[in-house]
Coordinates of C-alpha atoms (C1' of nucleotides) in Angstrom, one line a residue:
Chain A
M1 CA 9.4 -19.8 25.8
S2 CA 9.3 -22.4 23.1
I3 CA 12.3 -22.7 20.8
T4 CA 10.1 -23.6 17.8
R5 CA 8.0 -20.5 18.5
E6 CA 11.2 -18.4 18.4
K7 CA 12.4 -20.1 15.2
I8 CA 9.1 -19.4 13.6
M9 CA 9.3 -15.7 14.6
E10 CA 12.9 -15.3 13.5
L11 CA 12.3 -16.9 10.1
G12 CA 9.0 -15.0 9.7
E13 CA 10.9 -11.8 10.3
T14 CA 13.5 -12.7 7.8
L15 CA 10.9 -13.6 5.2
I16 CA 9.1 -10.3 5.7
R17 CA 12.3 -8.4 5.3
T18 CA 13.5 -10.3 2.2
K19 CA 10.3 -11.2 0.3
G20 CA 7.6 -9.0 1.9
Y21 CA 4.5 -9.8 4.0
N22 CA 2.3 -10.8 1.1
A23 CA 4.9 -13.0 -0.6
F24 CA 5.6 -15.4 2.2
S25 CA 3.5 -18.2 3.4
Y26 CA 3.3 -20.6 6.3
Q27 CA 4.6 -23.2 3.9
D28 CA 7.9 -21.3 3.5
I29 CA 8.3 -21.5 7.2
S30 CA 7.2 -25.1 7.8
S31 CA 9.3 -26.5 5.0
E32 CA 12.4 -24.6 6.2
L33 CA 11.9 -25.7 9.8
G34 CA 10.9 -29.2 9.0
I35 CA 7.5 -29.0 10.6
K36 CA 3.9 -29.0 9.4
N37 CA 2.0 -25.8 8.7
A38 CA -0.5 -26.7 11.4
A39 CA 2.4 -26.4 13.9
I40 CA 2.7 -22.8 13.0
H41 CA -1.0 -22.3 13.4
Y42 CA -0.6 -23.8 16.9
Y43 CA 1.6 -20.9 18.0
F44 CA 0.2 -18.3 15.7
P45 CA -3.5 -19.0 14.8
S46 CA -3.4 -16.6 11.9
K47 CA -0.8 -14.8 9.9
E48 CA -2.1 -11.6 11.6
N49 CA -0.9 -13.0 14.9
L50 CA 2.5 -13.8 13.5
G51 CA 2.9 -10.4 11.9
T52 CA 1.8 -8.5 14.9
S53 CA 4.1 -10.5 17.2
I54 CA 7.1 -9.8 14.9
V55 CA 6.5 -6.1 15.0
R56 CA 6.0 -6.1 18.8
T57 CA 9.3 -7.9 19.2
N58 CA 11.0 -5.3 17.0
I59 CA 9.5 -2.5 19.2
Q60 CA 10.9 -4.3 22.3
R61 CA 14.3 -4.7 20.7
F62 CA 14.4 -1.0 19.9
E63 CA 13.3 0.0 23.4
E64 CA 15.9 -2.2 24.9
M65 CA 18.6 -0.6 22.7
L66 CA 17.4 2.8 23.9
E67 CA 17.7 1.7 27.6
N68 CA 21.1 0.2 26.9
M69 CA 22.4 3.4 25.3
H70 CA 21.0 5.5 28.1
S71 CA 22.6 3.4 30.8
R72 CA 25.9 3.7 29.0
G73 CA 25.5 7.5 28.9
F74 CA 25.7 7.7 25.1
D75 CA 25.7 11.2 23.7
E76 CA 23.5 12.2 20.7
W77 CA 26.1 11.4 18.1
Q78 CA 26.8 8.0 19.6
Q79 CA 23.1 7.3 19.7
L80 CA 22.6 8.3 16.1
E81 CA 25.6 6.2 15.0
T82 CA 24.3 3.2 16.9
F83 CA 21.0 3.5 15.1
I84 CA 22.6 3.8 11.7
K85 CA 24.7 0.7 12.5
I86 CA 21.4 -1.3 12.5
Y87 CA 20.9 -0.2 8.9
I88 CA 24.5 -1.1 7.9
K89 CA 23.9 -4.5 9.4
S90 CA 20.6 -4.9 7.6
H91 CA 22.3 -3.9 4.4
R92 CA 25.0 -6.5 5.0
E93 CA 22.3 -9.2 5.5
Q94 CA 20.4 -8.0 2.4
K95 CA 17.4 -7.3 4.5
L96 CA 15.1 -4.3 4.7
C97 CA 14.0 -2.9 8.0
I98 CA 10.6 -3.8 9.3
V99 CA 9.2 -0.3 8.7
G100 CA 10.5 -0.3 5.1
S101 CA 9.2 -3.8 4.3
L102 CA 5.7 -3.5 5.9
G103 CA 5.2 0.2 5.1
P104 CA 4.4 -0.4 1.4
D105 CA 2.0 -3.3 2.4
F106 CA 0.3 -1.1 4.9
N107 CA -3.1 -1.0 3.2
T108 CA -3.2 -4.8 3.0
L109 CA -2.4 -5.4 6.7
N110 CA -5.0 -6.2 9.4
E111 CA -5.8 -3.6 12.0
T112 CA -3.7 -5.0 14.9
T113 CA -0.5 -5.2 12.7
K114 CA -1.2 -1.7 11.4
T115 CA -1.5 -0.4 14.9
E116 CA 1.8 -1.9 16.0
L117 CA 3.5 -0.6 12.9
V118 CA 2.2 2.9 13.5
R119 CA 3.4 2.6 17.1
M120 CA 6.9 1.4 16.1
T121 CA 7.2 4.2 13.5
E122 CA 6.1 6.8 16.0
I123 CA 8.5 5.6 18.7
I124 CA 11.4 5.8 16.3
L125 CA 10.5 9.2 14.9
K126 CA 9.9 10.6 18.4
W127 CA 13.3 9.4 19.6
L128 CA 15.0 10.7 16.5
A129 CA 13.4 14.1 16.8
D130 CA 14.3 14.2 20.5
I131 CA 18.0 13.5 20.0
L132 CA 18.1 16.0 17.1
T133 CA 16.7 18.6 19.4
K134 CA 18.9 17.8 22.4
G135 CA 22.0 17.4 20.1
R136 CA 21.4 20.8 18.6
D137 CA 20.9 22.4 22.0
K138 CA 24.2 20.9 23.1
K139 CA 25.8 22.2 19.9
L140 CA 26.6 18.7 18.7
F141 CA 24.4 18.9 15.7
F142 CA 23.9 21.9 13.4
F143 CA 20.8 22.3 11.2
K144 CA 18.2 24.9 10.6
E145 CA 15.1 22.7 9.8
D146 CA 12.4 21.7 12.3
P147 CA 13.7 18.6 14.2
Q148 CA 10.6 16.6 13.5
N149 CA 10.8 17.1 9.7
K150 CA 14.6 16.5 9.9
A151 CA 13.8 13.2 11.7
V152 CA 11.5 12.1 9.0
V153 CA 14.0 13.0 6.3
I154 CA 16.8 11.1 8.0
F155 CA 14.7 8.1 8.8
S156 CA 13.3 8.1 5.2
S157 CA 16.9 8.1 3.8
L158 CA 17.8 5.1 5.9
V159 CA 14.6 3.2 5.1
A160 CA 14.8 3.7 1.4
S161 CA 18.5 3.4 0.9
L162 CA 18.1 -0.2 1.9
Q163 CA 15.5 -0.6 -0.8
L164 CA 17.6 1.2 -3.4
T165 CA 20.8 -0.8 -2.7
R166 CA 18.7 -3.9 -3.2
I167 CA 17.8 -2.6 -6.7
I168 CA 21.2 -1.3 -7.6
D169 CA 23.8 -3.2 -5.5
R170 CA 26.8 -1.3 -6.8
L171 CA 25.8 1.7 -4.6
D172 CA 28.4 2.6 -2.1
Y173 CA 26.2 2.4 1.0
K174 CA 28.9 3.4 3.5
N175 CA 29.2 6.8 1.8
I176 CA 25.5 7.0 1.6
Y177 CA 25.2 6.6 5.4
Q178 CA 27.9 9.2 5.8
S179 CA 26.0 11.6 3.5
I180 CA 23.0 11.3 5.7
T181 CA 24.9 12.6 8.8
E182 CA 27.2 15.0 6.9
N183 CA 24.9 18.0 7.0
L184 CA 24.5 17.7 10.8
K185 CA 28.1 18.8 11.1
P186 CA 29.1 22.5 11.3
Chain B
M1 CA -3.9 1.2 -29.0
S2 CA -6.8 -0.5 -27.2
I3 CA -8.7 1.4 -24.6
T4 CA -9.2 -1.7 -22.5
R5 CA -5.5 -2.4 -22.6
E6 CA -4.8 1.1 -21.3
K7 CA -7.4 0.8 -18.6
I8 CA -5.8 -2.4 -17.4
M9 CA -2.4 -0.8 -17.3
E10 CA -3.7 2.2 -15.4
L11 CA -5.6 0.2 -12.9
G12 CA -2.6 -2.2 -12.5
E13 CA -0.3 0.7 -11.8
T14 CA -2.7 2.1 -9.2
L15 CA -3.0 -1.4 -7.5
I16 CA 0.8 -1.8 -7.4
R17 CA 1.2 1.6 -5.9
T18 CA -1.6 1.2 -3.3
K19 CA -1.5 -2.6 -2.4
G20 CA 1.8 -3.8 -3.8
Y21 CA 2.7 -6.2 -6.5
N22 CA 2.1 -9.4 -4.6
A23 CA -1.3 -8.3 -3.1
F24 CA -3.1 -7.5 -6.3
S25 CA -4.7 -10.1 -8.7
Y26 CA -6.1 -10.2 -12.2
Q27 CA -9.5 -10.5 -10.4
D28 CA -9.1 -7.1 -8.8
I29 CA -8.7 -5.6 -12.3
S30 CA -11.4 -7.7 -14.1
S31 CA -14.1 -7.1 -11.5
E32 CA -13.3 -3.3 -11.4
L33 CA -13.4 -3.0 -15.2
G34 CA -16.3 -5.4 -15.7
I35 CA -14.4 -7.9 -17.8
K36 CA -13.3 -11.5 -17.3
N37 CA -9.8 -12.3 -16.1
A38 CA -9.1 -14.1 -19.5
A39 CA -9.5 -10.7 -21.1
I40 CA -6.5 -9.5 -19.2
H41 CA -4.5 -12.5 -20.1
Y42 CA -5.4 -11.7 -23.8
Y43 CA -3.5 -8.4 -23.5
F44 CA -1.0 -9.5 -20.8
P45 CA -0.4 -13.3 -21.0
S46 CA 1.2 -13.3 -17.6
K47 CA 1.4 -10.9 -14.6
E48 CA 5.1 -10.6 -15.5
N49 CA 4.1 -8.9 -18.8
L50 CA 1.8 -6.5 -17.1
G51 CA 4.3 -5.6 -14.4
T52 CA 7.0 -5.1 -17.0
S53 CA 4.8 -3.0 -19.2
I54 CA 3.8 -0.7 -16.3
V55 CA 7.4 -0.1 -15.4
R56 CA 8.3 0.6 -19.0
T57 CA 5.5 3.1 -19.3
N58 CA 6.8 4.9 -16.2
I59 CA 10.3 5.1 -17.7
Q60 CA 8.8 6.6 -20.8
R61 CA 6.8 9.1 -18.8
F62 CA 9.9 10.1 -16.9
E63 CA 12.0 10.5 -20.1
E64 CA 9.2 12.6 -21.7
M65 CA 9.2 14.8 -18.6
L66 CA 13.0 15.3 -19.0
E67 CA 12.6 16.2 -22.7
N68 CA 9.8 18.6 -21.8
M69 CA 11.9 20.4 -19.1
H70 CA 14.9 20.6 -21.4
S71 CA 12.9 22.1 -24.2
R72 CA 11.5 24.7 -21.8
G73 CA 15.0 25.5 -20.7
F74 CA 14.4 24.7 -17.0
D75 CA 17.4 25.4 -14.7
E76 CA 18.5 22.8 -12.1
W77 CA 16.3 24.2 -9.3
Q78 CA 13.2 24.1 -11.6
Q79 CA 14.0 20.6 -12.6
L80 CA 14.4 19.4 -9.1
E81 CA 11.2 21.1 -8.0
T82 CA 9.3 19.6 -10.9
F83 CA 10.5 16.1 -9.9
I84 CA 9.5 16.8 -6.2
K85 CA 6.0 17.8 -7.4
I86 CA 5.5 14.3 -8.7
Y87 CA 5.9 13.1 -5.2
I88 CA 3.6 15.7 -3.8
K89 CA 1.0 14.6 -6.3
S90 CA 1.6 10.9 -5.3
H91 CA 1.1 11.8 -1.7
R92 CA -2.1 13.6 -2.5
E93 CA -3.3 10.5 -4.3
Q94 CA -2.2 8.2 -1.5
K95 CA 0.0 6.3 -3.8
L96 CA 3.7 5.3 -3.5
C97 CA 6.0 5.7 -6.5
I98 CA 6.8 2.7 -8.6
V99 CA 10.3 2.4 -7.3
G100 CA 9.1 2.5 -3.7
S101 CA 6.4 0.0 -4.2
L102 CA 8.3 -2.5 -6.3
G103 CA 11.6 -2.1 -4.6
P104 CA 10.7 -4.0 -1.4
D105 CA 9.2 -6.8 -3.6
F106 CA 12.3 -6.9 -5.8
N107 CA 13.3 -10.5 -4.8
T108 CA 9.9 -11.8 -5.8
L109 CA 9.8 -10.2 -9.2
N110 CA 10.6 -12.0 -12.4
E111 CA 13.8 -11.2 -14.3
T112 CA 12.3 -8.9 -17.0
T113 CA 10.5 -6.7 -14.4
K114 CA 13.6 -6.6 -12.3
T115 CA 15.6 -5.4 -15.3
E116 CA 13.2 -2.6 -16.1
L117 CA 13.0 -1.6 -12.4
V118 CA 16.8 -1.4 -12.3
R119 CA 16.9 0.6 -15.5
M120 CA 14.3 3.0 -14.1
T121 CA 16.1 3.5 -10.9
E122 CA 19.4 4.1 -12.7
I123 CA 17.9 6.6 -15.0
I124 CA 16.5 8.6 -12.2
L125 CA 19.6 8.5 -10.1
K126 CA 21.8 9.4 -13.0
W127 CA 19.6 12.4 -13.9
L128 CA 19.5 13.5 -10.3
A129 CA 23.3 13.2 -9.8
D130 CA 23.7 15.2 -13.1
I131 CA 21.6 18.1 -12.1
L132 CA 23.2 18.2 -8.7
T133 CA 26.6 18.4 -10.3
K134 CA 25.6 21.0 -12.9
G135 CA 23.7 23.0 -10.3
R136 CA 26.6 23.1 -8.0
D137 CA 29.0 24.2 -10.8
K138 CA 26.5 27.0 -11.6
K139 CA 26.4 27.9 -7.9
L140 CA 22.7 27.1 -7.7
F141 CA 23.2 24.3 -5.2
F142 CA 25.6 24.2 -2.3
F143 CA 26.7 20.9 -0.8
K144 CA 29.9 19.1 0.1
E145 CA 29.1 15.5 -0.5
D146 CA 29.6 13.4 -3.6
P147 CA 26.7 14.2 -6.0
Q148 CA 26.0 10.5 -6.6
N149 CA 25.6 9.8 -2.9
K150 CA 23.6 13.0 -2.5
A151 CA 21.3 11.8 -5.3
V152 CA 20.7 8.5 -3.5
V153 CA 20.0 10.3 -0.2
I154 CA 17.5 12.8 -1.8
F155 CA 15.8 10.1 -3.8
S156 CA 15.6 7.9 -0.7
S157 CA 14.0 10.6 1.2
L158 CA 11.3 11.1 -1.4
V159 CA 10.6 7.4 -1.9
A160 CA 10.3 6.6 1.8
S161 CA 8.6 9.8 2.9
L162 CA 5.6 8.5 0.9
Q163 CA 5.8 5.2 2.8
L164 CA 6.1 7.0 6.1
T165 CA 3.2 9.4 5.6
R166 CA 1.1 6.4 4.7
I167 CA 1.9 4.9 8.1
I168 CA 1.6 8.2 10.0
D169 CA -0.7 10.5 8.1
R170 CA -0.5 13.5 10.4
L171 CA 3.1 14.1 9.0
D172 CA 3.4 17.5 7.4
Y173 CA 4.7 16.4 4.1
K174 CA 5.1 19.9 2.6
N175 CA 7.6 20.7 5.2
I176 CA 9.2 17.4 4.7
Y177 CA 9.8 18.1 1.0
Q178 CA 11.1 21.5 1.9
S179 CA 13.6 19.9 4.4
I180 CA 14.9 17.7 1.6
T181 CA 15.9 20.7 -0.5
E182 CA 16.8 23.0 2.4
N183 CA 20.4 22.0 2.7
L184 CA 21.1 22.6 -1.0
K185 CA 20.7 26.3 -0.2
P186 CA 23.7 28.4 0.8
Chain C
dT1 C1' -19.2 -14.3 -49.8
dT2 C1' -15.6 -16.3 -47.7
dG3 C1' -11.6 -16.0 -44.7
dG4 C1' -9.1 -13.8 -41.3
dT5 C1' -8.3 -10.7 -37.5
dT6 C1' -9.6 -8.4 -33.2
dA7 C1' -11.5 -8.6 -28.8
dC8 C1' -13.2 -10.8 -26.0
dT9 C1' -16.3 -14.9 -23.0
dT10 C1' -17.1 -19.5 -21.2
dA11 C1' -15.5 -22.9 -18.7
dC12 C1' -11.9 -25.0 -17.0
dT13 C1' -7.3 -26.7 -14.6
dT14 C1' -3.6 -26.8 -11.4
dA15 C1' -1.3 -24.8 -7.6
dT16 C1' -1.2 -22.5 -3.5
dT17 C1' -3.1 -20.1 0.2
dA18 C1' -4.8 -19.6 5.2
dG19 C1' -7.0 -22.1 8.3
dT20 C1' -9.2 -26.2 11.0
dA21 C1' -10.8 -30.5 13.4
dA22 C1' -9.3 -34.5 15.3
dG23 C1' -5.8 -37.5 16.6
dT24 C1' -1.2 -38.8 19.1
dA25 C1' 3.0 -39.1 21.7
dT26 C1' 5.5 -37.3 25.5
dA27 C1' 6.0 -35.2 29.6
dT28 C1' 3.9 -33.1 33.9
dT29 C1' 0.9 -32.8 37.6
dT30 C1' -2.4 -34.7 41.0
Chain D
dA1 C1' -2.1 -44.7 38.3
dA2 C1' -5.0 -41.4 36.1
dA3 C1' -5.8 -37.0 34.3
dT4 C1' -4.1 -33.1 32.0
dA5 C1' -1.4 -30.0 29.4
dT6 C1' 2.1 -29.4 25.7
dA7 C1' 3.6 -29.8 21.2
dC8 C1' 2.9 -31.2 17.7
dT9 C1' 1.0 -34.5 13.0
dT10 C1' -2.5 -36.2 9.9
dA11 C1' -5.7 -35.1 6.9
dC12 C1' -8.7 -32.1 5.3
dT13 C1' -11.5 -27.7 3.5
dA14 C1' -12.7 -23.5 1.1
dA15 C1' -11.0 -19.7 -1.3
dT16 C1' -8.2 -17.6 -4.4
dA17 C1' -4.4 -17.5 -7.5
dA18 C1' -2.4 -17.5 -12.4
dG19 C1' -3.1 -19.4 -16.5
dT20 C1' -5.3 -21.9 -20.8
dA21 C1' -8.1 -24.0 -24.5
dA22 C1' -11.9 -23.5 -27.1
dG23 C1' -15.7 -20.9 -28.6
dT24 C1' -18.1 -16.6 -30.4
dA25 C1' -19.5 -12.0 -32.1
dA26 C1' -18.3 -8.2 -34.8
dC27 C1' -15.8 -6.2 -38.2
dC28 C1' -12.6 -5.9 -42.3
dA29 C1' -10.3 -7.3 -46.6
dA30 C1' -9.8 -10.1 -50.8

DNA sequence: TTGGTTACTTACTTATTAGTAAGTATATTT
DNA sequence: AAATATACTTACTAATAAGTAAGTAACCAA
């Protein structure tokens, strides 16, 4: 694959996760990469194409991570911690996650990008509910609530804690992430 | 105060909470209200003024709600439930909250709007940490974590659950909100 | 009755946006 | 050697954005 294409996608993702979908333009990318905006249209005819591709790549990355964890035989705690580490890294890089940055712009997205964002969110929530269920069966996790609701609450906490630490940067995010998992312990 | 001014602010808030700050324009407001865009500039010289005014009004509304709850002698459970009801209402209206809609756009906001958004978030988190602390002292709430972190986690769950239910609308939000408070019980 | 204030409209500017059509240099294939 | 595909640039268009200067109609006070 083209290296320019990859650079466009990488920078596009960074822009979505720092400024938001509706605040970034092809000019932001072209000036940063030292190319013309028509070059971006060559790879991604419309902004819709770029947005959709970025979400698809994120889905792929997530699925690769799942395969990787599975092949290493990670238990449910290890899997949850690996997922949370993505958010700690995002926080360090001062970026939101894709779901948290595109979610609020959902109504302004085109249909294909919406579809992929829905798919990504469903995949994450399904996986999270699954490991919560399995982890509870194996007596690794302890909680009373329905695993699906619990999954939404945990995922919500992760998504929005990135948004809140952006607003108030003195927040001690490591303890926040610990609080999220705290009530899964006996 | 002018009724047109109030209509502009109300519609502006709705637009921020449905489309996001960077996706709405003065034209959206002017065409909806049947006025010219210059009329909006008459009341709010720049978009910055409008955004800041909207956040300030939200802060005021929140503080009035606190006073109201205090004068009625609400205990900590009643206060928390009243706050959660705001989110249930937002969900019903298919709107995000101000913090959840402006947070992701934080880097693109002007300084005064940023300042007010920070102030609003701090006020909410401080109040939430306070009632968590008092409620635990009075043995109404039961939790081990630091109240400040717990406040961030609860608030994050509320903020992002609105975003997630927008993406996946089959989510059973009533149970989600119940899950949030579930682990405050003994 | 004159002067000022309020609440706008008219008509505009400047900047930026996504997007396109046509051209070009380089490399690859036939 | 000729044709073709790749990876762009040049040069533009049409739409929309925020913002402004000047005008106007209605009302209110001195």
